[in-house]
Amino acid sequence: SILIMIRGLRKVYPMGRQQAVQALAGVDLDIPAGSFTVVMGPSGSGKSTLLHLIGGLDRPTAGSIQVNGQRLETLDENQLAEYRRKMVGFIFQAFNLVSSMTALENVAFPLRFSGVPPARRRQIALNLLRQVGLENRAHHRPTELSGGQQQRVAIARALVHQPRIILADEPTGNLDTASGYSIMQLLSELHRAGHTIIVVTHDTRMHRFATHLVYLLDGRVVTREDYEAAANFA
Ligand code: ADP
Ligand code: ADP
């Protein structure tokens, strides 16, 4: 079944006196529940914008995103915040951890705002760190962890509300070859556990884990043939 239905999605960034930038120029896309979708495209093709709109971090200029039957454009700010909290977990290239907090505190942090008592928060965070193989680094701060370990902490944090959807924007972009690959394997495990995964990446090793590939050029979804033809001219 289709979990995310995208129709006529457009995003225009106003640029003051300069000409506005059209980041998405009318995207239609269906994301099946339980799929592992890899989004490819050159820099500036709209990949991050697409991920942000699906994650409810920003609003489209036009068009619609329906997630599990709910139209995001009809949600007010509070409802959109609740959607972000409950339905999606975000993973970024730069990890985005709080440097003054330990791994455990970083993972537990989002639970502060959901009425979960402190002891339970710690327990949940520790279980998630165990799940990503970092139980023995719970009390380390980000600067005391390798890049791959920091990304594992970020993934544990993204899982804290048990989201159906995991959105990852170049999750291996700051990592060396080996730790990048282990992060892909971790995403693949989450996929097998039932999460719907959408990853933006230039790393073609991710393709072996994907159930669906989406190609973006100039803010539009194109076929693989058109994408490769364009790449050959680049
Ligand atoms: P960035 O994404 O920051 O531009 P990269 O090193 O990933 O840096 O890419 C350098 C250039 O090569 C970019 O202009 C990007 O468009 C292109 N590129 C890299 N990988 C791919 C890919 N898999 N498909 C299409 N274009 C790519
Ligand atoms: P990608 O992730 O494929 O590199 P983006 O979605 O980041 O593409 O960007 C698509 C286009 O929109 C680019 O031309 C980019 O410069 C522009 N853009 C992205 N974010 C903003 C923003 N906040 N304000 C203005 N322009 C933006």
XYZ file of C-alpha atoms and ligand atoms in Angstrom:
288
model
C 0.000 0.000 0.000
C 1.050 3.622 -0.555
C 2.209 5.399 2.597
C 3.211 8.735 1.041
C 1.332 10.163 -1.959
C 2.815 13.300 -3.526
C 0.964 15.225 -6.230
C 1.971 18.350 -8.156
C 4.497 19.317 -5.498
C 6.149 22.680 -6.084
C 8.516 24.687 -3.939
C 9.642 28.171 -4.837
C 12.107 29.979 -2.577
C 11.626 33.752 -2.756
C 14.978 35.516 -3.138
C 14.216 39.128 -2.300
C 15.134 41.331 -5.261
C 16.718 38.448 -7.105
C 14.796 35.935 -9.152
C 13.004 33.281 -7.089
C 14.406 29.738 -7.164
C 12.083 26.930 -8.164
C 13.476 23.964 -6.187
C 10.632 21.558 -7.041
C 8.746 22.009 -10.291
C 5.772 19.636 -9.963
C 6.672 16.298 -8.409
C 4.321 13.293 -8.438
C 5.582 10.378 -6.371
C 4.185 7.397 -4.486
C 6.212 5.873 -1.652
C 5.017 2.376 -0.686
C 4.778 1.485 3.001
C 7.828 -0.471 4.074
C 9.940 0.563 1.079
C 13.553 1.727 1.043
C 13.692 4.605 -1.424
C 16.954 6.149 -2.570
C 16.663 9.632 -4.101
C 19.422 10.612 -6.500
C 20.195 13.810 -8.297
C 22.940 16.364 -8.787
C 23.467 19.215 -6.334
C 20.595 21.675 -6.531
C 18.122 19.230 -8.081
C 15.742 19.560 -5.107
C 16.528 16.436 -3.066
C 16.818 18.147 0.324
C 13.767 20.266 -0.372
C 11.745 17.124 -1.141
C 12.893 15.477 2.103
C 12.116 18.608 4.144
C 8.607 18.841 2.719
C 7.888 15.141 3.359
C 9.197 15.606 6.907
C 6.986 18.615 7.550
C 10.003 20.864 8.198
C 8.799 23.288 5.555
C 5.630 23.894 3.537
C 5.163 23.559 -0.219
C 4.300 26.441 -2.532
C 1.722 24.230 -4.265
C 0.645 20.626 -4.481
C -0.077 18.003 -1.905
C 1.644 15.473 0.327
C -0.606 12.839 1.839
C 0.933 10.605 4.516
C -1.069 7.666 5.784
C -4.210 9.379 4.513
C -3.415 12.724 6.185
C -2.846 15.780 3.979
C 0.071 17.748 5.421
C -1.087 21.010 3.823
C -4.288 20.917 5.900
C -2.397 20.706 9.218
C -1.852 23.781 11.388
C 1.532 24.403 13.030
C 0.727 22.338 16.137
C -0.576 19.421 14.106
C 2.464 19.587 11.832
C 4.757 19.523 14.889
C 2.906 16.453 16.144
C 3.251 14.822 12.715
C 7.032 15.462 12.764
C 7.321 14.036 16.266
C 5.252 10.901 15.737
C 5.679 9.933 12.100
C 9.190 10.910 11.026
C 12.746 10.543 12.236
C 15.363 12.770 10.592
C 19.017 11.901 9.997
C 21.392 14.566 8.661
C 24.807 14.588 7.045
C 26.254 16.688 9.902
C 24.709 14.506 12.689
C 23.295 17.626 14.439
C 23.991 16.355 17.960
C 24.121 18.687 20.970
C 27.831 18.860 21.802
C 27.378 19.534 25.524
C 25.277 16.398 26.006
C 26.320 12.763 26.260
C 25.116 10.210 23.729
C 22.451 9.081 26.196
C 21.265 12.640 26.830
C 21.129 13.376 23.102
C 18.937 10.334 22.475
C 16.697 10.965 25.500
C 16.320 14.694 24.807
C 13.278 14.609 22.477
C 11.345 12.683 25.148
C 11.521 15.651 27.530
C 8.586 17.207 25.786
C 6.342 14.149 25.849
C 5.761 13.652 29.578
C 7.923 10.524 29.900
C 9.511 10.379 33.409
C 13.346 10.767 33.549
C 14.163 7.189 34.595
C 12.049 5.818 31.754
C 13.666 8.256 29.299
C 17.103 6.943 30.237
C 15.934 3.369 29.848
C 14.462 4.022 26.395
C 17.623 5.866 25.291
C 19.878 3.089 26.559
C 17.830 0.463 24.706
C 18.120 2.487 21.497
C 21.879 2.920 21.942
C 22.102 -0.851 22.393
C 20.107 -1.303 19.178
C 22.639 0.782 17.224
C 25.599 -0.950 18.897
C 26.684 1.948 21.126
C 25.680 0.814 24.608
C 29.269 1.196 25.801
C 29.472 4.814 24.590
C 26.355 6.089 26.383
C 28.252 8.565 28.555
C 30.571 9.918 25.869
C 30.050 13.335 24.337
C 29.983 13.758 20.535
C 33.613 15.017 20.419
C 34.686 11.743 22.072
C 33.008 9.664 19.350
C 34.007 8.865 15.773
C 31.869 10.196 12.934
C 30.241 6.799 12.446
C 29.463 6.567 16.157
C 27.984 10.066 16.150
C 25.738 9.102 13.256
C 24.611 6.021 15.221
C 23.654 8.293 18.117
C 21.730 10.493 15.684
C 19.928 7.420 14.327
C 19.044 6.275 17.861
C 17.669 9.756 18.546
C 15.635 9.644 15.317
C 14.017 6.400 16.547
C 12.984 7.685 19.949
C 9.311 8.219 19.045
C 9.181 4.989 17.007
C 8.515 6.781 13.706
C 7.148 4.853 10.723
C 9.230 6.957 8.361
C 12.974 7.606 8.477
C 14.301 10.444 6.315
C 18.055 10.605 5.809
C 19.844 13.444 3.975
C 23.324 12.305 2.850
C 23.761 10.239 6.060
C 27.165 8.942 4.933
C 28.391 12.223 3.428
C 30.742 13.027 6.329
C 31.955 9.458 6.896
C 34.852 7.369 5.673
C 34.129 4.408 3.395
C 33.848 1.745 6.114
C 31.745 3.664 8.625
C 29.557 4.913 5.796
C 28.878 1.339 4.791
C 28.013 0.297 8.345
C 25.518 3.166 8.571
C 23.886 1.858 5.366
C 23.664 -1.592 6.919
C 22.046 -0.095 9.995
C 19.466 1.672 7.804
C 18.872 -1.630 6.046
C 18.227 -3.330 9.414
C 15.681 -0.633 10.249
C 14.071 -1.265 6.885
C 13.814 -4.981 7.661
C 12.304 -4.062 11.038
C 9.456 -2.364 9.144
C 10.414 1.306 8.884
C 9.828 3.102 5.599
C 13.166 4.651 4.628
C 13.860 7.538 2.269
C 17.528 8.373 1.730
C 19.083 11.157 -0.309
C 22.593 10.130 -1.267
C 25.333 10.302 -3.861
C 26.759 7.039 -2.543
C 25.838 4.386 -5.090
C 26.622 1.591 -2.595
C 23.233 2.455 -1.061
C 21.496 1.105 -4.184
C 21.899 -2.512 -3.117
C 19.699 -1.842 -0.077
C 17.039 0.084 -2.013
C 13.662 -1.236 -3.128
C 12.990 1.940 -5.164
C 15.221 4.490 -6.908
C 13.991 8.015 -7.637
C 15.882 10.326 -10.001
C 15.580 14.103 -9.710
C 16.731 16.626 -12.300
C 15.955 20.341 -12.009
C 13.150 19.779 -9.511
C 11.413 17.029 -11.466
C 11.278 13.247 -11.198
C 12.728 11.723 -14.366
C 13.210 8.198 -15.647
C 16.484 6.378 -15.140
C 17.097 6.583 -18.905
C 16.675 10.363 -18.959
C 18.789 10.698 -15.828
C 21.657 8.689 -17.273
C 21.427 10.486 -20.598
C 21.741 13.825 -18.771
C 24.644 12.535 -16.649
C 26.505 11.526 -19.815
C 26.308 15.084 -21.100
C 27.388 16.626 -17.781
P 27.849 18.166 -3.735
O 26.663 17.254 -3.667
O 28.077 18.936 -2.502
O 27.855 19.023 -4.961
P 29.482 15.873 -4.493
O 30.942 15.649 -4.349
O 28.550 14.880 -3.945
O 29.191 17.290 -3.840
O 29.165 16.076 -6.015
C 29.991 16.830 -6.832
C 29.251 17.043 -8.151
O 29.011 15.796 -8.807
C 27.915 17.698 -7.915
O 27.803 18.806 -8.792
C 26.887 16.672 -8.234
O 25.906 17.258 -9.041
C 27.619 15.606 -9.027
N 27.286 14.263 -8.564
C 27.925 13.532 -7.637
N 27.376 12.340 -7.491
C 26.342 12.285 -8.320
C 25.370 11.308 -8.632
N 25.336 10.093 -8.051
N 24.460 11.595 -9.535
C 24.475 12.777 -10.133
N 25.352 13.742 -9.901
C 26.286 13.503 -8.999
P 19.766 19.314 -3.448
O 19.440 18.749 -2.105
O 19.447 18.389 -4.569
O 21.172 19.835 -3.543
P 18.112 21.544 -2.650
O 16.735 21.069 -2.388
O 19.005 21.784 -1.500
O 18.807 20.565 -3.691
O 18.061 22.897 -3.485
C 17.295 23.038 -4.674
C 17.401 24.484 -5.140
O 16.773 25.341 -4.199
C 18.833 24.981 -5.260
O 18.893 25.869 -6.348
C 19.061 25.697 -3.962
O 20.040 26.685 -4.099
C 17.697 26.263 -3.660
N 17.437 26.389 -2.230
C 17.414 25.396 -1.320
N 17.114 25.845 -0.113
C 16.923 27.190 -0.241
C 16.572 28.241 0.658
N 16.320 28.010 1.939
N 16.485 29.485 0.152
C 16.713 29.719 -1.134
N 17.032 28.783 -2.046
C 17.137 27.535 -1.607
